[in-house]
Structures are given as C-alpha cells and as structure tokens.
Short mmCIF file of C-alpha atoms in Angstrom, two decimals:
data_model
loop_
_atom_site.label_atom_id
_atom_site.label_comp_id
_atom_site.label_asym_id
_atom_site.label_seq_id
_atom_site.Cartn_x
_atom_site.Cartn_y
_atom_site.Cartn_z
CA MET L 1 -11.42 -42.22 1.67
CA THR L 2 -10.01 -42.36 5.18
CA THR L 3 -9.96 -39.77 7.53
CA THR L 4 -6.98 -39.10 9.38
CA SER L 5 -6.18 -36.86 12.56
CA SER L 6 -2.92 -36.03 12.32
CA PRO L 7 0.60 -36.50 9.67
CA PRO L 8 2.41 -38.99 9.99
CA PRO L 9 5.63 -39.38 11.41
CA PRO L 10 8.51 -37.26 9.90
CA ALA L 11 10.99 -39.33 8.12
CA ALA L 12 13.52 -40.86 10.46
CA ALA L 13 17.18 -39.26 10.21
CA PRO L 14 19.84 -42.14 10.18
CA PRO L 15 20.62 -43.01 14.29
CA GLY L 16 22.91 -40.26 15.43
CA VAL L 17 22.55 -38.10 12.27
CA PRO L 18 21.14 -34.96 13.21
CA VAL L 19 17.53 -33.87 11.99
CA LEU L 20 18.46 -30.68 10.28
CA GLU L 21 22.20 -28.99 10.25
CA ALA L 22 23.93 -25.51 9.16
CA ARG L 23 27.80 -26.55 8.82
CA GLY L 24 30.09 -23.67 7.96
CA VAL L 25 27.39 -21.20 6.81
CA THR L 26 28.41 -17.81 6.46
CA LYS L 27 25.71 -14.72 5.34
CA ARG L 28 26.80 -11.64 4.69
CA PHE L 29 25.12 -8.28 4.31
CA ALA L 30 26.11 -5.57 1.24
CA GLY L 31 29.43 -6.66 2.92
CA VAL L 32 28.26 -6.98 6.90
CA THR L 33 28.89 -10.42 8.05
CA ALA L 34 25.71 -11.41 9.96
CA LEU L 35 26.48 -15.08 10.27
CA SER L 36 29.82 -16.10 10.34
CA ASP L 37 31.03 -20.33 10.01
CA ILE L 38 27.82 -21.06 11.72
CA ASP L 39 27.82 -25.09 13.01
CA PHE L 40 24.23 -25.95 13.96
CA ALA L 41 22.70 -29.20 14.55
CA VAL L 42 19.08 -30.31 16.22
CA HIS L 43 18.64 -33.95 16.84
CA ALA L 44 15.30 -36.59 16.66
CA GLY L 45 12.80 -35.35 19.34
CA ASP L 46 15.44 -33.03 21.07
CA SER L 47 14.23 -29.30 21.89
CA MET L 48 17.28 -26.85 21.23
CA ALA L 49 16.79 -23.26 22.85
CA LEU L 50 18.70 -20.89 19.99
CA MET L 51 19.94 -17.87 22.39
CA GLY L 52 21.73 -14.66 22.04
CA GLU L 53 20.86 -10.57 22.32
CA ASN L 54 19.44 -8.45 19.43
CA GLY L 55 21.77 -8.50 16.00
CA ALA L 56 23.79 -12.05 17.32
CA GLY L 57 22.65 -13.49 14.20
CA LYS L 58 19.37 -15.71 15.41
CA SER L 59 17.07 -14.16 12.93
CA THR L 60 19.24 -15.22 10.07
CA LEU L 61 20.27 -18.44 10.98
CA ILE L 62 16.61 -19.18 10.86
CA LYS L 63 16.37 -17.72 7.44
CA VAL L 64 19.18 -19.61 6.50
CA LEU L 65 17.43 -22.47 7.56
CA THR L 66 13.62 -21.89 5.98
CA GLY L 67 14.98 -21.29 2.81
CA VAL L 68 14.50 -16.95 3.34
CA HIS L 69 18.34 -16.14 2.29
CA GLN L 70 20.75 -18.45 0.71
CA PRO L 71 24.50 -18.72 2.49
CA GLU L 72 27.79 -17.79 0.45
CA GLU L 73 29.27 -20.35 2.33
CA GLY L 74 28.44 -23.62 3.93
CA GLU L 75 24.82 -25.51 3.21
CA VAL L 76 22.19 -26.60 5.04
CA VAL L 77 21.54 -30.26 5.82
CA LEU L 78 18.45 -32.28 6.48
CA SER L 79 18.32 -35.67 7.89
CA GLY L 80 21.87 -36.41 6.76
CA LYS L 81 21.74 -35.04 2.79
CA PRO L 82 22.51 -31.19 1.73
CA VAL L 83 19.65 -29.46 0.70
CA ARG L 84 19.32 -26.28 -1.09
CA PHE L 85 16.14 -24.33 0.01
CA GLY L 86 15.02 -21.98 -2.47
CA ARG L 87 12.24 -20.76 -0.56
CA PRO L 88 10.02 -21.83 2.40
CA LEU L 89 7.41 -23.27 0.78
CA ASP L 90 10.01 -25.46 -0.34
CA ALA L 91 11.21 -26.21 3.67
CA GLN L 92 7.86 -26.59 5.03
CA ARG L 93 7.43 -29.32 2.39
CA ALA L 94 10.59 -30.92 3.26
CA GLY L 95 9.82 -30.93 7.22
CA VAL L 96 10.68 -27.85 7.91
CA SER L 97 7.71 -25.61 9.65
CA THR L 98 8.40 -22.13 11.33
CA ILE L 99 5.72 -20.60 14.22
CA TYR L 100 6.94 -16.46 13.98
CA GLN L 101 6.32 -14.11 16.61
CA GLU L 102 3.97 -12.12 14.48
CA VAL L 103 1.11 -14.50 13.70
CA ASN L 104 1.24 -15.40 9.64
CA LEU L 105 -2.25 -16.78 8.41
CA VAL L 106 -5.49 -14.85 6.78
CA PRO L 107 -7.21 -13.50 9.18
CA LEU L 108 -10.70 -14.03 6.53
CA MET L 109 -10.40 -17.44 6.33
CA SER L 110 -11.89 -19.74 8.54
CA VAL L 111 -9.51 -21.59 11.18
CA ALA L 112 -9.64 -24.91 9.23
CA HIS L 113 -8.76 -23.55 5.89
CA ASN L 114 -5.71 -21.68 7.39
CA ILE L 115 -4.35 -25.42 9.09
CA TYR L 116 -5.51 -26.49 5.27
CA LEU L 117 -4.36 -23.58 2.98
CA GLY L 118 -3.10 -25.04 -0.24
CA ARG L 119 -3.81 -28.27 0.60
CA GLU L 120 -7.56 -28.91 1.05
CA PRO L 121 -8.80 -32.07 0.73
CA ARG L 122 -11.19 -32.54 -3.09
CA ARG L 123 -14.11 -33.74 -3.75
CA PHE L 124 -14.78 -33.70 -7.53
CA GLY L 125 -12.75 -31.16 -7.96
CA LEU L 126 -14.10 -28.67 -4.81
CA VAL L 127 -12.96 -28.21 -1.72
CA ASP L 128 -14.81 -30.91 0.83
CA GLU L 129 -15.28 -28.73 3.21
CA ARG L 130 -16.74 -31.24 5.69
CA ARG L 131 -14.05 -33.46 5.16
CA MET L 132 -11.72 -30.49 5.92
CA ASN L 133 -13.54 -29.20 8.73
CA ALA L 134 -13.33 -33.57 11.11
CA ASP L 135 -9.75 -33.51 10.30
CA ALA L 136 -8.89 -29.93 11.85
CA ARG L 137 -11.48 -30.49 14.22
CA ALA L 138 -9.33 -34.01 15.17
CA LEU L 139 -5.89 -32.38 14.88
CA LEU L 140 -6.62 -29.19 17.11
CA ASN L 141 -8.87 -32.05 19.66
CA GLU L 142 -4.99 -34.26 19.93
CA TYR L 143 -3.82 -31.45 20.59
CA ALA L 144 -6.13 -30.01 23.62
CA ILE L 145 -6.41 -26.84 21.52
CA ASP L 146 -10.17 -25.75 22.10
CA VAL L 147 -11.21 -23.41 19.18
CA ASP L 148 -14.15 -23.69 16.16
CA VAL L 149 -12.46 -24.79 13.34
CA THR L 150 -15.58 -23.07 11.11
CA ALA L 151 -14.67 -19.82 13.09
CA PRO L 152 -13.29 -16.68 10.91
CA LEU L 153 -9.72 -16.80 12.19
CA ARG L 154 -9.60 -12.88 12.81
CA SER L 155 -11.84 -13.38 15.09
CA LEU L 156 -10.04 -15.56 17.53
CA ALA L 157 -7.56 -13.42 20.35
CA LEU L 158 -4.08 -13.33 19.25
CA GLY L 159 -2.86 -16.05 22.06
CA VAL L 160 -5.64 -18.50 19.73
CA GLN L 161 -4.07 -17.40 16.51
CA GLN L 162 -0.83 -18.35 17.85
CA MET L 163 -1.92 -22.04 18.32
CA VAL L 164 -3.86 -21.83 15.05
CA ALA L 165 -0.35 -21.22 13.89
CA LEU L 166 1.08 -24.39 15.22
CA ALA L 167 -1.42 -26.88 14.34
CA ARG L 168 -0.66 -25.66 10.91
CA ALA L 169 3.03 -27.03 11.18
CA VAL L 170 2.67 -30.11 12.63
CA SER L 171 -0.31 -30.32 10.52
CA ILE L 172 2.71 -30.54 7.63
CA ASN L 173 4.19 -33.33 8.45
CA ALA L 174 7.12 -31.35 10.24
CA SER L 175 10.20 -33.08 11.48
CA VAL L 176 11.27 -30.17 12.60
CA VAL L 177 9.61 -26.83 13.88
CA ILE L 178 11.00 -23.42 15.08
CA MET L 179 9.28 -21.23 17.77
CA ASP L 180 10.12 -17.68 17.21
CA GLU L 181 8.94 -16.59 20.52
CA PRO L 182 5.94 -18.03 20.67
CA THR L 183 4.26 -17.36 23.39
CA SER L 184 4.66 -13.26 23.16
CA SER L 185 1.30 -13.18 22.55
CA LEU L 186 -0.29 -16.30 25.02
CA GLU L 187 -1.77 -16.01 28.09
CA ALA L 188 -0.68 -18.41 30.72
CA ARG L 189 -3.37 -20.51 30.20
CA GLU L 190 -1.95 -21.04 26.74
CA VAL L 191 1.36 -21.23 27.51
CA GLU L 192 0.83 -24.65 29.35
CA THR L 193 -1.18 -25.73 26.42
CA LEU L 194 1.57 -24.48 24.03
CA PHE L 195 4.48 -26.75 26.46
CA ASP L 196 2.38 -29.73 26.26
CA VAL L 197 1.67 -30.51 22.54
CA ILE L 198 5.78 -29.33 23.05
CA ALA L 199 5.99 -32.54 24.92
CA LEU L 200 4.14 -34.61 22.70
CA LEU L 201 5.36 -33.15 19.72
CA ARG L 202 9.15 -34.54 21.01
CA ARG L 203 7.33 -37.66 21.89
CA ARG L 204 6.68 -38.11 18.70
CA GLY L 205 10.51 -37.53 17.17
CA ILE L 206 9.64 -34.11 16.16
CA ALA L 207 12.46 -31.65 16.69
CA ILE L 208 11.90 -28.00 18.17
CA VAL L 209 14.44 -25.42 17.67
CA TYR L 210 13.01 -22.74 20.34
CA VAL L 211 14.08 -19.33 20.27
CA SER L 212 13.04 -16.85 23.21
CA HIS L 213 14.02 -13.78 25.29
CA ARG L 214 12.26 -15.75 28.91
CA MET L 215 14.99 -17.31 30.58
CA ASP L 216 12.35 -19.64 32.35
CA GLU L 217 11.21 -20.91 29.22
CA ILE L 218 14.43 -22.22 28.03
CA TYR L 219 14.79 -23.77 31.69
CA ARG L 220 11.06 -25.38 30.96
CA VAL L 221 10.93 -26.37 27.62
CA CYS L 222 14.84 -27.33 26.43
CA ASP L 223 17.44 -29.80 27.22
CA ARG L 224 19.98 -28.07 25.06
CA VAL L 225 21.12 -24.35 23.77
CA THR L 226 23.35 -23.09 20.86
CA VAL L 227 24.31 -19.69 21.85
CA LEU L 228 25.22 -16.84 19.30
CA ARG L 229 27.15 -13.52 19.71
CA ASP L 230 27.96 -11.38 17.21
CA GLY L 231 27.12 -13.85 14.05
CA ARG L 232 29.15 -16.55 16.00
CA VAL L 233 28.61 -19.87 18.02
CA VAL L 234 30.14 -19.53 21.04
CA HIS L 235 28.79 -22.33 23.34
CA VAL L 236 26.57 -25.69 22.18
CA GLY L 237 25.57 -27.97 25.27
CA ASP L 238 23.44 -29.14 27.76
CA LEU L 239 21.19 -26.67 29.36
CA HIS L 240 20.84 -28.46 32.67
CA GLY L 241 23.36 -27.34 34.79
CA LEU L 242 24.21 -24.16 32.88
CA SER L 243 22.97 -21.42 35.34
CA ARG L 244 21.55 -18.06 33.99
CA VAL L 245 24.31 -15.95 35.29
CA GLU L 246 26.67 -18.36 32.91
CA LEU L 247 24.04 -18.73 30.17
CA VAL L 248 23.71 -14.32 30.03
CA SER L 249 27.28 -14.31 30.57
CA MET L 250 28.14 -16.05 27.06
CA MET L 251 25.17 -14.53 25.19
CA LEU L 252 26.91 -10.46 26.42
CA GLY L 253 30.34 -11.60 25.87
CA ARG L 254 31.03 -10.08 29.49
CA SER L 255 30.63 -11.76 33.27
CA VAL L 256 27.65 -10.66 35.61
CA GLU L 257 26.58 -10.86 38.84
CA LYS L 258 23.20 -11.86 39.45
CA VAL L 259 20.26 -12.90 37.38
CA ARG L 260 17.15 -11.49 37.96
CA GLY L 261 13.67 -11.40 36.07
CA GLY L 262 15.02 -12.69 33.30
CA GLY L 263 18.33 -10.39 32.51
CA VAL L 264 20.60 -9.27 35.18
CA THR L 265 21.84 -6.80 37.44
CA ALA L 266 25.51 -5.71 38.28
CA PHE L 267 23.56 -3.59 41.18
CA GLY L 268 21.43 -5.66 43.42
CA GLU L 269 18.40 -5.12 45.44
CA SER L 270 17.74 -1.68 45.76
CA VAL L 271 17.49 -0.69 49.82
CA ALA L 272 14.57 2.24 50.24
CA THR L 273 15.46 5.13 52.62
CA GLN L 274 13.48 5.83 56.03
CA ALA L 275 12.03 9.90 54.32
CA GLU L 276 9.30 10.68 54.29
CA PRO L 277 6.81 9.80 51.00
CA VAL L 278 8.08 11.50 48.07
CA LEU L 279 4.44 10.45 46.48
CA VAL L 280 0.96 9.37 48.62
CA ALA L 281 -1.67 7.98 46.13
CA GLY L 282 -5.07 8.40 48.44
CA ASP L 283 -7.74 6.06 47.42
CA LEU L 284 -7.58 6.45 44.07
CA THR L 285 -11.16 5.70 42.19
CA ARG L 286 -12.59 4.88 38.65
CA ALA L 287 -15.66 3.48 38.40
CA HIS L 288 -15.35 -0.36 36.69
CA GLN L 289 -11.13 0.21 37.21
CA ILE L 290 -10.25 1.17 40.18
CA GLU L 291 -11.53 1.44 43.86
CA GLY L 292 -10.29 2.98 46.70
CA ILE L 293 -6.11 2.81 45.90
CA SER L 294 -3.85 3.97 48.38
CA LEU L 295 -0.26 4.11 48.04
CA GLU L 296 3.20 5.96 49.62
CA ILE L 297 6.26 5.62 47.40
CA ARG L 298 9.64 7.01 48.71
CA PRO L 299 12.93 8.32 47.37
CA GLY L 300 14.93 5.41 46.39
CA GLU L 301 12.42 2.76 46.97
CA VAL L 302 11.31 0.40 43.86
CA VAL L 303 7.79 -0.61 44.18
CA GLY L 304 6.37 -3.81 42.97
CA LEU L 305 2.98 -3.98 42.41
CA GLY L 306 1.70 -7.39 41.29
CA GLY L 307 -1.73 -9.29 40.27
CA LEU L 308 -3.16 -10.59 37.43
CA LEU L 309 -3.96 -9.27 33.88
CA GLY L 310 -6.75 -6.70 34.37
CA SER L 311 -6.26 -6.50 38.41
CA GLY L 312 -5.93 -2.70 38.48
CA ARG L 313 -1.78 -2.44 37.95
CA SER L 314 -1.74 -0.34 34.83
CA GLU L 315 -4.79 1.72 35.39
CA THR L 316 -2.94 2.45 38.55
CA LEU L 317 0.16 4.04 37.34
CA LYS L 318 -2.41 6.00 35.24
CA ALA L 319 -4.03 7.39 38.02
CA MET L 320 -0.49 8.41 39.47
CA ALA L 321 0.30 9.89 36.11
CA GLY L 322 -2.44 12.12 35.29
CA VAL L 323 -3.51 9.76 32.56
CA MET L 324 -6.98 9.13 33.89
CA GLN L 325 -9.97 10.79 35.38
CA LEU L 326 -10.36 10.09 38.74
CA ASP L 327 -13.18 10.17 40.24
CA HIS L 328 -12.33 10.41 44.08
CA GLY L 329 -9.15 10.14 45.29
CA GLY L 330 -5.58 12.05 44.00
CA VAL L 331 -2.42 12.59 44.62
CA VAL L 332 -0.09 14.50 46.77
CA VAL L 333 3.52 15.29 45.42
CA ASP L 334 6.02 16.80 48.52
CA GLY L 335 2.80 17.41 49.98
CA ARG L 336 1.21 19.06 47.22
CA PRO L 337 -2.16 17.92 45.57
CA VAL L 338 -1.35 17.39 41.77
CA ARG L 339 -4.31 17.98 39.80
CA SER L 340 -6.09 14.30 38.40
CA GLY L 341 -6.36 13.48 34.99
CA SER L 342 -3.73 16.43 33.61
CA VAL L 343 -0.88 14.91 32.33
CA PRO L 344 1.57 17.81 32.37
CA ALA L 345 -0.09 18.71 35.66
CA ALA L 346 1.96 15.45 37.17
CA ILE L 347 4.93 16.40 34.75
CA ARG L 348 5.38 19.58 36.57
CA ALA L 349 4.97 18.01 39.62
CA GLY L 350 7.90 15.72 38.49
CA VAL L 351 5.73 12.51 37.57
CA VAL L 352 6.54 10.50 35.14
CA MET L 353 4.99 7.30 32.74
CA LEU L 354 6.62 4.74 30.80
CA PRO L 355 4.14 3.05 28.91
CA GLU L 356 3.37 -0.29 27.89
CA ASP L 357 3.26 0.22 24.61
CA ARG L 358 6.50 2.08 23.31
CA LYS L 359 4.90 1.95 19.89
CA ALA L 360 1.50 3.40 20.03
CA GLU L 361 1.98 5.76 23.33
CA GLY L 362 5.63 6.20 23.39
CA ILE L 363 8.53 7.16 20.92
CA ILE L 364 7.50 9.13 17.70
CA PRO L 365 8.42 6.69 14.72
CA GLY L 366 9.11 9.51 12.34
CA LEU L 367 11.45 11.44 14.56
CA SER L 368 14.94 11.00 15.32
CA VAL L 369 17.17 9.76 18.65
CA ARG L 370 17.78 13.02 19.33
CA ASP L 371 14.01 15.12 19.00
CA ASN L 372 12.73 11.52 20.87
CA ILE L 373 14.64 12.38 23.67
CA VAL L 374 14.65 15.65 24.16
CA LEU L 375 10.94 16.47 23.42
CA ALA L 376 9.55 16.35 26.84
CA ALA L 377 12.47 19.27 28.09
CA LEU L 378 11.81 21.14 25.38
CA PRO L 379 10.80 24.37 27.20
CA ARG L 380 13.57 23.77 29.78
CA LEU L 381 15.96 23.82 27.00
CA SER L 382 14.83 26.60 25.51
CA LYS L 383 16.07 30.55 25.89
CA ALA L 384 13.40 33.64 25.28
CA GLY L 385 10.91 31.30 23.47
CA PHE L 386 14.08 29.19 20.88
CA SER L 387 15.43 26.25 20.82
CA SER L 388 18.77 26.14 21.90
CA ARG L 389 20.37 23.07 20.41
CA ARG L 390 23.73 23.56 21.60
CA ALA L 391 21.30 22.35 25.11
CA GLN L 392 19.72 19.69 23.20
CA ASP L 393 23.11 17.74 22.41
CA LYS L 394 24.66 17.99 25.45
CA VAL L 395 21.35 16.53 27.38
CA VAL L 396 21.46 13.56 23.78
CA GLU L 397 24.90 12.71 24.60
CA VAL L 398 24.84 12.37 28.34
CA PHE L 399 21.96 10.15 28.26
CA VAL L 400 23.18 8.15 24.82
CA ARG L 401 26.63 7.35 26.85
CA ARG L 402 24.71 6.49 30.09
CA LEU L 403 22.03 4.47 28.83
CA ARG L 404 23.98 2.74 26.07
CA ILE L 405 22.01 4.24 23.59
CA LYS L 406 23.20 1.98 19.93
CA ALA L 407 22.69 4.50 17.46
CA SER L 408 24.84 5.36 14.49
CA SER L 409 24.29 8.71 14.85
CA PRO L 410 21.37 10.52 17.07
CA ASP L 411 19.83 11.88 13.93
CA GLN L 412 19.04 8.15 13.24
CA LEU L 413 15.36 7.83 13.19
CA VAL L 414 14.20 5.79 16.42
CA SER L 415 12.40 3.54 13.77
CA GLU L 416 15.41 1.68 12.87
CA LEU L 417 16.63 1.28 16.89
CA SER L 418 15.91 -2.16 18.07
CA GLY L 419 13.01 -2.78 20.41
CA GLY L 420 15.85 -2.36 23.43
CA ASN L 421 17.24 0.82 22.12
CA GLN L 422 14.31 2.39 21.83
CA GLN L 423 12.86 1.77 25.04
CA LYS L 424 16.35 3.25 26.29
CA VAL L 425 15.29 6.41 24.11
CA MET L 426 12.28 6.77 26.06
CA ILE L 427 13.74 6.54 29.62
CA ALA L 428 15.78 9.23 28.54
CA ARG L 429 13.23 11.51 27.34
CA TRP L 430 11.92 10.81 31.26
CA LEU L 431 15.34 11.28 33.01
CA ALA L 432 15.72 14.22 30.97
CA MET L 433 13.16 15.97 33.08
CA SER L 434 14.87 14.70 36.60
CA PRO L 435 12.42 13.46 37.66
CA LYS L 436 11.19 12.77 41.00
CA VAL L 437 8.77 9.29 40.72
CA LEU L 438 9.03 7.15 37.83
CA LEU L 439 6.18 4.65 36.93
CA LEU L 440 7.34 1.62 34.77
CA ASP L 441 4.55 -0.43 32.99
CA GLU L 442 6.22 -3.07 31.69
CA PRO L 443 9.37 -1.69 30.93
CA THR L 444 11.49 -4.98 29.52
CA ARG L 445 8.72 -6.49 27.11
CA GLY L 446 9.96 -7.29 24.37
CA ILE L 447 13.27 -6.37 24.17
CA ASP L 448 16.45 -9.07 24.26
CA VAL L 449 18.29 -10.26 27.98
CA GLY L 450 21.17 -7.89 26.75
CA ALA L 451 18.92 -4.49 27.23
CA LYS L 452 16.89 -6.25 29.30
CA ALA L 453 20.44 -6.55 31.60
CA GLU L 454 21.02 -2.91 31.40
CA VAL L 455 17.54 -1.56 32.01
CA GLN L 456 17.57 -3.46 34.92
CA ALA L 457 20.33 -2.21 36.10
CA LEU L 458 19.73 1.65 35.20
CA ILE L 459 16.38 0.83 37.08
CA ASP L 460 18.18 -0.14 40.47
CA GLU L 461 21.02 2.60 39.52
CA LEU L 462 18.23 4.96 39.50
CA ALA L 463 17.03 4.21 43.08
CA HIS L 464 20.38 4.14 44.34
CA GLU L 465 20.53 7.37 43.76
CA GLY L 466 17.19 8.55 44.99
CA LEU L 467 14.44 8.36 42.36
CA ALA L 468 11.55 7.00 43.61
CA ILE L 469 9.79 3.80 40.84
CA VAL L 470 6.90 2.10 40.66
CA LEU L 471 7.46 -0.91 38.64
CA VAL L 472 4.58 -3.30 36.77
CA SER L 473 5.69 -6.51 34.85
CA SER L 474 4.12 -9.86 33.94
CA GLU L 475 7.50 -11.64 34.69
CA LEU L 476 7.40 -12.54 38.19
CA GLU L 477 10.60 -12.56 38.72
CA GLU L 478 11.08 -9.18 37.65
CA VAL L 479 8.59 -7.64 40.36
CA VAL L 480 10.14 -9.71 42.96
CA GLU L 481 13.94 -9.36 42.41
CA GLY L 482 13.27 -5.53 41.37
CA SER L 483 11.27 -4.60 44.30
CA VAL L 484 11.64 -4.61 47.94
CA ARG L 485 7.88 -4.63 48.78
CA VAL L 486 5.08 -5.44 46.75
CA VAL L 487 1.53 -4.22 46.29
CA VAL L 488 -0.97 -6.65 45.63
CA LEU L 489 -3.95 -5.50 43.52
CA ARG L 490 -6.77 -7.72 42.34
CA ASP L 491 -9.91 -6.53 41.15
CA GLY L 492 -9.07 -3.37 41.47
CA ARG L 493 -8.26 -3.29 44.98
CA VAL L 494 -5.47 -3.63 47.10
CA GLU L 495 -5.18 -7.13 47.98
CA THR L 496 -2.22 -7.48 50.23
CA GLU L 497 1.36 -6.00 50.46
CA LEU L 498 4.99 -8.47 50.86
CA THR L 499 7.78 -7.19 52.54
CA GLY L 500 10.85 -8.13 53.18
CA ASP L 501 11.60 -12.04 53.43
CA ASP L 502 7.85 -12.33 52.04
CA VAL L 503 9.02 -10.92 48.67
CA ASP L 504 9.29 -13.48 46.33
CA GLU L 505 7.65 -15.68 43.59
CA PRO L 506 5.82 -18.73 45.95
CA HIS L 507 4.47 -15.47 48.40
CA LEU L 508 3.60 -13.39 44.86
CA LEU L 509 1.84 -16.64 43.54
CA ALA L 510 0.13 -17.25 46.96
CA ALA L 511 -1.05 -13.74 47.38
CA ILE L 512 -1.96 -13.31 43.70
CA ALA L 513 -4.20 -16.72 43.76
CA GLY L 514 -5.77 -15.56 47.12
CA ARG L 515 -4.40 -17.68 49.14
CA ASP L 516 -4.08 -17.44 53.08
CA GLU L 517 -1.92 -20.32 53.52
CA GLU L 518 2.70 -20.40 53.61
CA PRO L 519 3.35 -21.59 50.61
CA ASP L 520 5.48 -24.53 49.69
CA ALA L 521 8.97 -23.88 50.07
CA GLY L 522 11.48 -24.86 47.33
CA THR L 523 8.98 -23.78 44.94
CA THR L 524 11.64 -21.60 43.06
CA ASP L 525 15.11 -22.06 41.35
CA GLU L 526 16.19 -18.44 40.73
CA GLU L 527 19.24 -20.58 38.98
CA GLY L 528 18.50 -24.06 38.03
CA PRO L 529 16.68 -25.39 35.03
CA ARG L 530 13.03 -25.19 35.82
#
C-alpha cells in the first residue's frame, strides 16, 4: 500500500465560484440577533481576514460555517452547492477545517495519533503505527514543522501543539482552513513558520479565513477583508490600499485619528514633564533574574521596557511593585524608600501594577464588577471600620463611565465580561487608589481592537494628567507609539535607552538584537500593508 505524505488537492470549485459562502445568514440566540443577513465568501487560494470587535459576530459566523450552529435564515454553500453541516465533523469531512485559539487535541496521545485521530491507517485490523508515524513525519517535514511524532502532545510547548493542530487540519484534505487567533501562543520563530505554511497552503489552492486582533499579521497574511459590526457586514474588499485607520474606523463605527500598537489613540504621544522623578529604581538585583537595573520615571511620562522574552521586563515591574524581594538595590518614591518585597508598602507609596495574566493574578472571577473595582480601595472607603456602600457606588459609577466598562450592571460577575472589559475593571481597581505610578504588563494582550484602542487612549490620557507609567508589551508598535522613551533590557540588564527620534521600530529592533549599526530606513510602514 502506498504511503502519502500529504493529502490530495481539494476538490476545485467551478471557475469564479467561491469555495465557501454564507448567503443571507441570520442567527438568533434567545431573541437576540447575533448575525443579520450575512453574506460572506472566500475563493480558492485567497486569504480573507475576518475583522470586528468582540461581539461583532465573528465567532458565531465561524460556528455557522462549521456546523456548530444552524442559521435561522440563509444557507452555507460549498463550491457552489448548498450544504447543511449538522456537526463540525461533517464540515471537516467536507473539507472545512478550523484551528481555534485553544488547542483542541488529546494531550495524552502522540503527535501522530493526534494528526490522524479517527483516520489511523490499519493493518490486519490494528493501527499501523509504523505507517502512521512515517506519514505524520513526512507531512510535518513538508511544512517545516520539526517535532518528534511519537512524543505525547502534552510534552510539547503550546506553540508546537498549535502547529500540530494545523498539520491535522491540512491532513484532512481541506479546501478551507479557518484560523481563529492562531498566533496567540506562538513564539516569533513559530509565527514565521505558520506564515510560511499559510503561503504554501494558498499556493495549493486552499482558502484561508484568518481571524486576529494583531493588525500587522492581518496585513501580512491577508489580501482581502470582511468587516463585521453588530452582527452585520459593513465592508468587503481588498485589504491592500486600505489604511489601518480606515479599517479600525469601520470596525468601531466611528472615526479615529491614529493607529498605534495595533490599536488607536485620539490623544497622540504623551509628553513627559521636566519635573523631578516620582520613582527612582536603583541597582535592582535579584539572582538569576535582574541585575543592576536603574530607572527614573517622571510624572506624565510613559516609559517603555523593550526586550525579548526572558530579558527581565516583567521582573523589573514586579520588583518596583513589591511583588519580588530584591537581593540588592531598592525603589524610592517621592524621596522616600519603599520596603522591598512588600506589595502593601508599594501601594501605600502610590505604586500599583496591572499584571500580565489578568485571570490568574488580577480579577477575582467569583466577585462582581463592583467588588473587583473597590477591592483595593475598601480601607479608604470605610468609616469607623464599616464599609460605605454609598462611597463604593460613587467610585464604581465614576470608573464604569470613564472607562466605558460594558456590563449589564455593577453587580454582574466580572467573569461574564469580555477580556477587554475585564482589563478595564483591573485598571479601574488601581485608579481608584489614586496612584502616582502605574506599571502595565501587557495591558492589551488578548483583547479586541476596540478595547485595545480604548485602553491605549486611556494610557495617554492618564499620562497627560500627570500619572507616571511604565509599559511592557510584546507588540513593538505599542511600545514605540505609546512611549516617550524606551529602556531596552537584555539578560536582566539595561542594554540601552532610546529617546527622541530613535524611539521607532527599526531602532528598537536593532537594540533588542544587540546591533550597533544604524537601522535601514523604510523598514516599517505604520499605515500600509505588511
């Protein structure tokens, strides 16, 4: 029996006919219209971006296209023929594969077993392990995915697991691959591998539907875009020539002025005052994590921390916030030393931190929006040891309105909110403390473009009001567009500092890579396709 390393080409749609369509699709849940008269189409070999804020209808449309939900009106059409997928397995068998943000595979099984799950080659009624492993190895090699096919999936990094999920998707003779935030758990090298695989799939005539909040990825991977807003299609067309400002304006339903770090700000770059530093960090040292880091932060200043994963950015924030006990060095706020390794001492001094993992370290899922906001400020809102509900209500009302937190009421569980609104609740908690210094670790990670725009605009606004801010973000654009200066870290030490005209992506990339030469001009394009 012949062993094949890759599936046969997908069945071709007739010339000019989309390989996958939604025609007049409407979907309702409990009387609420999630999709309204949606027309969507993608052709063989195309890469279509599906854009919109959280709640715009992207996930619902994907679930209709893949058989998770059935539409009340309209139909799904595959290669010109109406189809009805009663379940996702029907869609897969018809050539429509989906890769979700969360890897949906079997952790205890091997890589090869996950790729061919339910389709294992058999010999004399038993799984032919040798052939299956050989097929899996050949398939992965074809897409430059380097992994041991006999290894249990759970032993692999999340990014590698995502690549295995992609290999499984293309092994099922897919004509369409839908990717929902596929790079959320990938390292930079793995992202490049993914993009290479996407290019190869397109050359083979496979259509790609790509969902991501990362604008640079959209411009790099896609050539067309469908924009949803409030469950309706508001734009379909070529992506090239469409600026990021125009694209985000369509998504939000309002005009914006500037795209920054994958989001938008209507305030522009914060201008630091010439005041004395509000926070001085001197010789911050913790064995095997950071060594001799010194920083000064002034009121009204947004200082970015640049560097690779493991460079010491988050550890520096934790040291300043009192989360990490230092071996040497310390933090001074307004001329007064702050006790090392004490979060309460840092908070009393006016230093607060928004952690990277809001679900594990930030929000308390079982509490309401109200309780999450006032949690840290309760001592200040109490009289004679008794909590004042009126004072709490006033604080909550102010910050829900100012940060535009979308909740049915302050008593709604915070776990029921979108990621962007959960992040706003966390910011509100610390703003309620009237801090002097706000430390932000990945403040826009995992939130949609609209919420990202609002968070970034809020950062600018707070800086203009005199708050000192330190920003860590894995998105280089967000760092350079949001900071007046950037301190670059490597191996737990300060490598260099970028100021003035040097605060741009080429200089930051060169500094992170340890290059001293002047970066080439024209290596970035803030408004156009990438």
